XYZ file of C-alpha atoms in Angstrom:
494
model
C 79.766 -66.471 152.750
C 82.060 -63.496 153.882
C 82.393 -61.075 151.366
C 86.478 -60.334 150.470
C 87.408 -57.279 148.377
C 89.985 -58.435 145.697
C 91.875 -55.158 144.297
C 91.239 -56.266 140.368
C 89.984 -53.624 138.132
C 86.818 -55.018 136.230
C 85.295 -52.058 134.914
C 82.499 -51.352 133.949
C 81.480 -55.124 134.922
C 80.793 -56.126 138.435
C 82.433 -59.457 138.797
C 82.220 -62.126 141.517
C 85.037 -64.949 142.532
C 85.021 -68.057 144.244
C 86.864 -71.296 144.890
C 86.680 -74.137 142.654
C 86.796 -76.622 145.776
C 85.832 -76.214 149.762
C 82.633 -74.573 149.316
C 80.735 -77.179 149.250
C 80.220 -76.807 145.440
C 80.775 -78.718 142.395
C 82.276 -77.416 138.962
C 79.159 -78.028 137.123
C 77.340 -75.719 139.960
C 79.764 -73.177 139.179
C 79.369 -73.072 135.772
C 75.290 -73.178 136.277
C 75.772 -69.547 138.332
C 77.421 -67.754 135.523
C 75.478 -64.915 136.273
C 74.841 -64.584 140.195
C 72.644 -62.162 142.691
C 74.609 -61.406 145.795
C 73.354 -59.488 148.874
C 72.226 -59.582 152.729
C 68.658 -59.111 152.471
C 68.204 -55.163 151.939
C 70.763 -54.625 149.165
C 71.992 -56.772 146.744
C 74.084 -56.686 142.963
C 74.509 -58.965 140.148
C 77.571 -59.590 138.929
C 79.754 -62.107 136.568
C 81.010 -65.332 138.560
C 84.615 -66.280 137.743
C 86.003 -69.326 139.469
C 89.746 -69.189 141.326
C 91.985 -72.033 141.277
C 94.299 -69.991 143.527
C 94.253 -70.345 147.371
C 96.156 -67.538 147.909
C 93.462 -65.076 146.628
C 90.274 -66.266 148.570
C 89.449 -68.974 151.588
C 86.946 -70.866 151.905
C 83.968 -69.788 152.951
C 84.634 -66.488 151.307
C 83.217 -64.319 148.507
C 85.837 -62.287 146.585
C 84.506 -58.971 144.805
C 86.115 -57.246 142.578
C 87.072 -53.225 142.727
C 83.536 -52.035 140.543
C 80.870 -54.637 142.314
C 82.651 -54.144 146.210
C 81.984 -50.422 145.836
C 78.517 -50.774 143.902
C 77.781 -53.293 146.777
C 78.424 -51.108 149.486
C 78.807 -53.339 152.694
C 81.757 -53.457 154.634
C 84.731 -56.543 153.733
C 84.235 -59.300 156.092
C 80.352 -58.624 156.201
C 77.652 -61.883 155.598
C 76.238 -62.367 152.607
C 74.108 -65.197 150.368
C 73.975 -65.745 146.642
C 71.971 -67.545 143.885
C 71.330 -67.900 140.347
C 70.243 -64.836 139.164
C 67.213 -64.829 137.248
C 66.518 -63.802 133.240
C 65.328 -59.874 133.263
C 61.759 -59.781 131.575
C 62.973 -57.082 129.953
C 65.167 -59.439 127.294
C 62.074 -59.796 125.802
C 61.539 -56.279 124.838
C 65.159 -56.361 122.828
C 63.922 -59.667 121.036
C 61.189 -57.401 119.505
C 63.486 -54.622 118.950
C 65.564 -56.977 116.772
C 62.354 -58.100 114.815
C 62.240 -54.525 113.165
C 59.047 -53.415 116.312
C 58.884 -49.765 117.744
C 59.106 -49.873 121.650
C 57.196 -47.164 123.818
C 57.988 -45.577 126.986
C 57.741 -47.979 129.442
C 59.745 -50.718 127.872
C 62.250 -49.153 126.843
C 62.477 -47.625 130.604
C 62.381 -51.233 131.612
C 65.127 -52.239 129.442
C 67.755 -49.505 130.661
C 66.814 -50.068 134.825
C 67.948 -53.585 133.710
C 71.029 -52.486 132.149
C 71.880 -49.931 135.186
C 71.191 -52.302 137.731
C 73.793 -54.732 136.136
C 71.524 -57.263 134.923
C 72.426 -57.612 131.560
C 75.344 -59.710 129.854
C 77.686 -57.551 127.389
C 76.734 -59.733 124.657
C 72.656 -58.851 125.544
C 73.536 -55.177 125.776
C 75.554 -55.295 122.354
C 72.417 -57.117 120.520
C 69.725 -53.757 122.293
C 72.444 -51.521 120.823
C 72.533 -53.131 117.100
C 68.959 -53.423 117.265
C 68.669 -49.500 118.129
C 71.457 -48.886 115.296
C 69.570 -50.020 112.723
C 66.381 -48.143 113.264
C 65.277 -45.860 116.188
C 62.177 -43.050 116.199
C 62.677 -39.299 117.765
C 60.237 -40.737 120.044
C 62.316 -44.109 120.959
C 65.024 -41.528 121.343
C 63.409 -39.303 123.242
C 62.210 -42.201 125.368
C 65.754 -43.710 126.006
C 67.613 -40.446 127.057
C 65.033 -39.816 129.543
C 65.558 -42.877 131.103
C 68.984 -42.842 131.349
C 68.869 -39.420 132.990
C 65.721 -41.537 135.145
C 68.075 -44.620 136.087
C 70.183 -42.616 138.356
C 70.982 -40.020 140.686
C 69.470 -36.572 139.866
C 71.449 -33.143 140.639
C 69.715 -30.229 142.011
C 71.177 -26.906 142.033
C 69.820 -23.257 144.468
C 70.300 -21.790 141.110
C 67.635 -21.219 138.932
C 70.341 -20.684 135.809
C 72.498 -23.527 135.859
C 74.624 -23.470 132.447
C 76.544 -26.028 130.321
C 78.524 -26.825 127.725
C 79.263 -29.977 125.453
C 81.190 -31.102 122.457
C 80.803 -34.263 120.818
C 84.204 -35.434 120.435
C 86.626 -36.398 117.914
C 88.643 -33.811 117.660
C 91.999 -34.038 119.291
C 92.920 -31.412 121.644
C 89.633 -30.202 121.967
C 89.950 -28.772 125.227
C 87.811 -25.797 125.353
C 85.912 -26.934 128.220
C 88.925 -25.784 130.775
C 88.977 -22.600 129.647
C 85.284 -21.897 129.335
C 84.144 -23.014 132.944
C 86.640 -20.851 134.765
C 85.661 -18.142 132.263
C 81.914 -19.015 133.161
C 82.662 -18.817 137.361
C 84.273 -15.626 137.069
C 81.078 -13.872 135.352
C 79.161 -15.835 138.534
C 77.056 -18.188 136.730
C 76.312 -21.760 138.103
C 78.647 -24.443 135.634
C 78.658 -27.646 137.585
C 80.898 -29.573 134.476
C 80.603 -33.298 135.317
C 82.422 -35.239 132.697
C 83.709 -38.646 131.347
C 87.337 -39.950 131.039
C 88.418 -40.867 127.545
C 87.387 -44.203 125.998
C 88.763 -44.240 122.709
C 90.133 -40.356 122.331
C 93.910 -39.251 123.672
C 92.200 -37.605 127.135
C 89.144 -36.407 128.483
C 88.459 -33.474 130.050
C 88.203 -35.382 133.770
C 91.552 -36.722 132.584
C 93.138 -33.838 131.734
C 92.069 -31.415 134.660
C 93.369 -34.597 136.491
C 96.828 -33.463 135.297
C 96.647 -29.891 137.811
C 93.665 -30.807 140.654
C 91.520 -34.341 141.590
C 88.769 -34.862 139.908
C 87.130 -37.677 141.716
C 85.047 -36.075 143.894
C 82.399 -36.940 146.158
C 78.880 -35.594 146.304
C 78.938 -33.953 149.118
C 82.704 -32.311 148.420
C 81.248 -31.815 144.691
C 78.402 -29.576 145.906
C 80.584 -27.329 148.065
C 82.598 -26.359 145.378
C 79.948 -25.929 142.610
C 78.643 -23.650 146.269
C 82.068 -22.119 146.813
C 83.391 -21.331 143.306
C 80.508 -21.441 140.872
C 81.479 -24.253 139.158
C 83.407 -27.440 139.049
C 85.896 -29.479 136.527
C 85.017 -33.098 137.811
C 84.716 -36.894 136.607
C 80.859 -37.461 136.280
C 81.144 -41.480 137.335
C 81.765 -40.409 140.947
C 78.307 -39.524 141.413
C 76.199 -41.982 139.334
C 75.017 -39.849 136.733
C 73.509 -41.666 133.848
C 75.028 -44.855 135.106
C 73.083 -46.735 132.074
C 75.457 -44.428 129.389
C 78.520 -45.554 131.050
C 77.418 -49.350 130.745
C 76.176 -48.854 126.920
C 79.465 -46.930 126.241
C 81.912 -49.938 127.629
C 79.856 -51.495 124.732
C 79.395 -49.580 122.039
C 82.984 -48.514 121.686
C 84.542 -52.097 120.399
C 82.057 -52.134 118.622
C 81.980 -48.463 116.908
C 78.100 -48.107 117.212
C 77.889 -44.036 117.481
C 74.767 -43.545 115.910
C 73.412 -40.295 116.479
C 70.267 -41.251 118.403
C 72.710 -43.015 120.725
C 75.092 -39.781 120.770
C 71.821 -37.342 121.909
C 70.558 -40.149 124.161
C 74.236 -40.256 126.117
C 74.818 -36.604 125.799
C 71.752 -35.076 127.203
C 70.851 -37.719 129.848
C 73.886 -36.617 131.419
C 72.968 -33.422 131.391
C 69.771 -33.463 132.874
C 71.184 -35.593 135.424
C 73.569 -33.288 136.607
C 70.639 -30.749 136.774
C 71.522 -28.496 134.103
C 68.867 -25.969 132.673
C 70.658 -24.378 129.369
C 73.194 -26.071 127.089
C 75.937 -25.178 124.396
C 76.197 -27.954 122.239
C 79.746 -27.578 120.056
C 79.143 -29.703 116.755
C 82.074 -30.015 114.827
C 82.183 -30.597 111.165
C 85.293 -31.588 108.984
C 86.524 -34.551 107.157
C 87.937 -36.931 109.741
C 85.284 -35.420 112.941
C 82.903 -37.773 113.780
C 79.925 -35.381 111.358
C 81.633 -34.759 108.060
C 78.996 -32.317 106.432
C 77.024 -29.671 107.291
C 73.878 -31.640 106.250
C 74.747 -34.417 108.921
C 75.437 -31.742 111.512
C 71.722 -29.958 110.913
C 70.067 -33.286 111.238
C 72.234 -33.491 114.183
C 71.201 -30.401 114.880
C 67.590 -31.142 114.627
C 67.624 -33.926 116.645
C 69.267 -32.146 119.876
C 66.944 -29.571 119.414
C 63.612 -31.922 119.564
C 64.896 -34.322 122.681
C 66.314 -31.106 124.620
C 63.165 -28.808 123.882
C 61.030 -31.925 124.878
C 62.673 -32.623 128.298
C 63.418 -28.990 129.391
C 66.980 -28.113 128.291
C 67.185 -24.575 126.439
C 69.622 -26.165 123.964
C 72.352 -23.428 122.189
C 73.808 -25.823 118.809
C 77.068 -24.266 117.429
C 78.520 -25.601 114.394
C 82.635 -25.668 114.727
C 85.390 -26.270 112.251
C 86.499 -30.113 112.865
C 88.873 -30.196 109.697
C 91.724 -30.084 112.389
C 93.409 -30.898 116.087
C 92.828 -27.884 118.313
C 95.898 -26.491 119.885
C 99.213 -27.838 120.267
C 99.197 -30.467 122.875
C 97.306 -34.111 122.633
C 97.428 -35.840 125.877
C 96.141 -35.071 129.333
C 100.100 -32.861 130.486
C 100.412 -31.601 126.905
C 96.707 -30.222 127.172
C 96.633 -28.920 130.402
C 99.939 -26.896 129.148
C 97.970 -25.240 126.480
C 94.906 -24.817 128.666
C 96.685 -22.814 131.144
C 99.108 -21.089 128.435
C 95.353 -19.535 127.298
C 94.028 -18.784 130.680
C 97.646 -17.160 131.097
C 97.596 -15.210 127.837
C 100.862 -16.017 126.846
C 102.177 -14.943 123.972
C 102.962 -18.470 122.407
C 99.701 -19.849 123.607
C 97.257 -21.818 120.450
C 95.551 -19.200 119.342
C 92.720 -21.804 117.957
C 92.359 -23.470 121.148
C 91.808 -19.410 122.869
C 89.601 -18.658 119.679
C 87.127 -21.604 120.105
C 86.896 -20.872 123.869
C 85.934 -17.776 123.395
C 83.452 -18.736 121.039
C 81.793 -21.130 123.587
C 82.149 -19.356 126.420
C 80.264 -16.278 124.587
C 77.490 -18.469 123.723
C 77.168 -20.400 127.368
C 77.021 -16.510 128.388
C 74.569 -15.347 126.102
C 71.837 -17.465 128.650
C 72.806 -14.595 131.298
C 69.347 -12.939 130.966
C 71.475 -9.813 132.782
C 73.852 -9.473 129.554
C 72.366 -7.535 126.938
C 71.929 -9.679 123.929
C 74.870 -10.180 122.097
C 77.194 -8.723 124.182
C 78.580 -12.378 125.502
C 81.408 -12.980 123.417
C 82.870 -9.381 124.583
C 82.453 -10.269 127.844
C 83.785 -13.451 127.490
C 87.154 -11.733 125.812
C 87.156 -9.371 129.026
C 86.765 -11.909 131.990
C 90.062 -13.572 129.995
C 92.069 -10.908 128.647
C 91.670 -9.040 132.496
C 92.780 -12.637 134.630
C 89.923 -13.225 136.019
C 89.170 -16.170 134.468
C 92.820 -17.479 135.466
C 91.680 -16.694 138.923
C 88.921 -18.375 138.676
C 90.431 -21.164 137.419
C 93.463 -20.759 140.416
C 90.469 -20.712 142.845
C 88.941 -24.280 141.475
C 92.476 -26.275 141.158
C 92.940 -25.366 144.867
C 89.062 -26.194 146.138
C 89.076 -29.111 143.828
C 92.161 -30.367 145.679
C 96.140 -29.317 143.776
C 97.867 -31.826 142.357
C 101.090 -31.472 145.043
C 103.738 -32.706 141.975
C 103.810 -31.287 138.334
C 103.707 -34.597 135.475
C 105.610 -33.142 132.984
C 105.694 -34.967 129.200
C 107.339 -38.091 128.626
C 110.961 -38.205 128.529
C 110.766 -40.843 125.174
C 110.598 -38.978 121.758
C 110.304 -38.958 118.707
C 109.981 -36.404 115.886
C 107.960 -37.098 113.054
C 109.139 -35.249 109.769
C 107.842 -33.923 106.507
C 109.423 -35.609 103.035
C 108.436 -33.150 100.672
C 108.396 -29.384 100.098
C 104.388 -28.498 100.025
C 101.524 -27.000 102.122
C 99.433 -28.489 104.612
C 96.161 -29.104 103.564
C 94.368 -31.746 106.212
C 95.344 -33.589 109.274
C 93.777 -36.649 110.032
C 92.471 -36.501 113.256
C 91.310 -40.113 113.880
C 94.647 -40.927 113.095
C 96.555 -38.245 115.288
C 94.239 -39.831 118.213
C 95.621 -43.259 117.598
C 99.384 -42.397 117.412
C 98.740 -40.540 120.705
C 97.002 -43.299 122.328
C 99.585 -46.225 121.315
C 101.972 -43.775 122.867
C 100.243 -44.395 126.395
C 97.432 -41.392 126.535
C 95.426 -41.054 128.605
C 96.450 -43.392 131.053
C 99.976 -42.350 130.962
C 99.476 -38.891 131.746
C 102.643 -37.455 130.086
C 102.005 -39.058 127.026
C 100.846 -37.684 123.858
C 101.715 -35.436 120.841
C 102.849 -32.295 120.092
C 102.053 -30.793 117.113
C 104.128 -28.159 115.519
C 102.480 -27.310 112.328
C 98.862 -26.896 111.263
C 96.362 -26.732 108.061
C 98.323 -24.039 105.813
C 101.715 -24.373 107.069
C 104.480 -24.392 104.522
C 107.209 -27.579 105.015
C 110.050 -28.363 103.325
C 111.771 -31.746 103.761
C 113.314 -32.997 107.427
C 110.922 -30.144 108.843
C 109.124 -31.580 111.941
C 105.445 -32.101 111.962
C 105.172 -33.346 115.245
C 106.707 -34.636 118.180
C 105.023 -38.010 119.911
C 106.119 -38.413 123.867
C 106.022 -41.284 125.531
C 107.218 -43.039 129.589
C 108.350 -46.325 127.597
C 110.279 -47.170 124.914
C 107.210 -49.826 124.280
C 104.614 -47.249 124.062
C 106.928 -44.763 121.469
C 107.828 -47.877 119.887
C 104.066 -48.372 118.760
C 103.194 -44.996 117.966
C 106.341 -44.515 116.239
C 105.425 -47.551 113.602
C 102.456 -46.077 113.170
C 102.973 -42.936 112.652
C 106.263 -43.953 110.164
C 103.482 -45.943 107.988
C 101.451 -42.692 107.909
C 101.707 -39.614 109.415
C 98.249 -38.323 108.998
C 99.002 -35.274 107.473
C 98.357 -34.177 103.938
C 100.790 -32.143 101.959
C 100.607 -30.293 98.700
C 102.961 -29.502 96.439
């Protein structure tokens, strides 16, 4: 068979089509090779069959791959290849006893993640090793499982002997601290290669929102020369196969809303390692609607970090944050990158949280700088901001990471959500602010989002706008708009 590249989007699956008729095959064949191994002898993939009825989309004779497996296969369109069944992974077994209530060691649970990276697994086979882990895993099981997701795939290595980090754990909209605290990083000259994810169930990531001013899907090779060049880099981590057993686990764990915190070290810190990093800020925060509502959760959190990262290497920095709120103005990849930049600017109207929190971080990430004297960081984080250098720095990266050549401004739909009663604000729901913003089109529409124009302690009085949603179609505002009409997320007092 010849393989054909079909341009359909089936990620994170790798996915496989052929003709119903002319191959030679019957239906009941097809249906037998639900699961199939495809290759030419010295590399091969598994991937999910699906069976076309049109003849406009494949030939006969011909193999059709979708977007994920044609890249993951790596052979050129038009190139020979064979397939068959492919066959049960022995490591199924291992998640059988895992559901029975047993503790795995080392090696199988090894075994079970190669399987899961190489594509062997089923969704509904990963979701039943994920329940199975939910309902009871060891600090050793955990310890086990991040280092072989940080095992499963590629490894970065770095000249620099200091090679610095930061992470938060999510939930908080607007959270974009990590733009402002890697240029901040570069300019004091340490080594801050920042490989991360795109959003999967929050308004934007950080990869989407430095997407907004520079790309972010870089190469290896291009990645390396600017983490040489600049210091540092803002980039998508799936480029370069880091962890590629979290990204799998997380396609599965979000529908299902298994975020268990053995699960949250495990994704967190295999990434890490893999992209070779030596010290790491880990930004924890804690608040009502964040995804650790007390400060007892976040020290077992804490704890946690501490033994898996001490255990595999990491010199691990745990900062406890304030999560009752969104941080900054802007939710959604243009509104964020606005209020990243207003910061790095220092303009007057820039969110002073979102500055305050950077600086925060950024003093702690520079607190690792064995050259600093000991508590001196946050000062000279303050300095490297308040003198432009970090702006600079930040200049410098946009332009080696490759400038955006237009400017996405916000979406031209609105619609301004108001307060009904006279009162002070005293919460904001931030799982709910994410949804409005995503049912407005975030991330994927870049310009959509929400603007928020009052915060915890404001004053209101009735017909005063809380926030403003933005949207590219009337569908998308429609959505958010009904939502955010049924509740607005925001608590007032009288």
């Amino acid at each position: 068979m010849q393989i054909r590249r079909v341009a359909i989007d089936t990620h994170p699956e790798n996915t496989a089509f052929l003709l119903r008729e002319g191959n030679g095959y019957s239906p009941e064949q097809f249906q037998a090779l639900r699961k199939i191994e495809i290759g030419n002898g010295s590399v091969s993939i598994l991937a999910t069959l699906a069976i076309v009825d049109d003849n406009c989309l494949l030939e006969p004779g011909q193999i059709g791959l979708g977007e994920q497996a044609f890249r993951r296969l790596g052979l050129p369109e038009g190139s020979e290849v064979t397939f068959r069944q492919a066959p049960v992974p022995p490591s199924l077994e291992l998640v059988r006893r895992k559901i029975d209530g047993d503790t795995l060691d080392d090696a199988a649970i090894a075994a079970i993640i190669r399987d899961i990276a190489a594509y062997r697994y089923s969704p509904m086979e990963i979701g039943a090793f994920l329940v199975a882990c939910a309902g009871f895993m060891t600090t050793q099981e955990t310890l086990a499982l991040t280092r072989a997701m940080a095992d499963a795939g590629r490894r970065m290595q770095w000249p620099a002997e200091l090679v610095v980090d930061k992470h938060c754990i999510g939930g908080i909209p607007g959270n974009r601290t990590s733009m402002i605290v890697v240029p901040i990083i570069a300019a004091h000259g340490l080594t801050m290669p920042k490989t991360s994810s795109r959003a999967i169930t929050s308004p934007s990531g950080t990869a989407d929102t430095m997407e907004v001013l520079a790309a972010v899907d870089l190469p290896e090779d291009r990645l390396v020369e600017v983490v040489r060049q600049e210091h540092a880099v803002l980039a998508w981590g799936g480029r370069v196969n880091l962890s590629p057993a979290d990204d799998v686990l997380i396609s599965v764990e979000r529908p299902l809303r298994i975020d268990t915190f053995e699960q949250m070290v495990a994704s967190i810190l295999s990434k890490k390692l893999a992209a070779g990093s030596t010290h790491l800020v880990v930004d924890i925060p804690v608040g009502p609607s964040a995804k650790v509502r007390s400060r007892r959760e976040a020290i077992r959190l804490r704890k946690l970090f501490e033994y898996v990262g001490t255990k595999l290497g990491l010199v691990l920095d745990v900062v406890f944050t304030d999560g009752s709120q969104p941080i900054g103005r802007g939710i959604g990849p243009v509104l964020e990158a606005r209020d990243v930049m207003a910061v790095l600017r220092g303009d007057p109207d820039a969110p002073q949280d979102l500055r305050d929190r950077s600086l925060l971080l950024a003093g702690h990430v520079l607190e690792f700088d064995p050259a600093l004297e000991g508590g001196q960081g946050y000062a000279r984080a303050c300095e490297l901001l308040e003198s432009g250098a970090a702006l600079a720095a930040m200049e410098r990266l946009i332009d080696a990471q490759g400038r955006r050549a237009t400017t996405l401004q916000p979406g031209e739909h609105r619609h301004e959500v108001r307060s009904h009663q006279f009162g002070t604000i005293t919460a904001i729901d931030c799982h709910l602010i994410a949804r409005i913003a995503r049912l407005a089109g975030a991330p994927m529409d870049k310009g959509a989002g929400i603007d928020l124009l009052r915060k915890v302690g404001d004053t209101v009085r009735p017909e005063d706008v809380l926030y403003r949603i933005h949207a590219h179609s009337d569908t998308g505002l429609h959505y958010a708009r009904d939502l955010a009409e049924g509740d607005s997320g925001y608590t007032i007092t009288p």
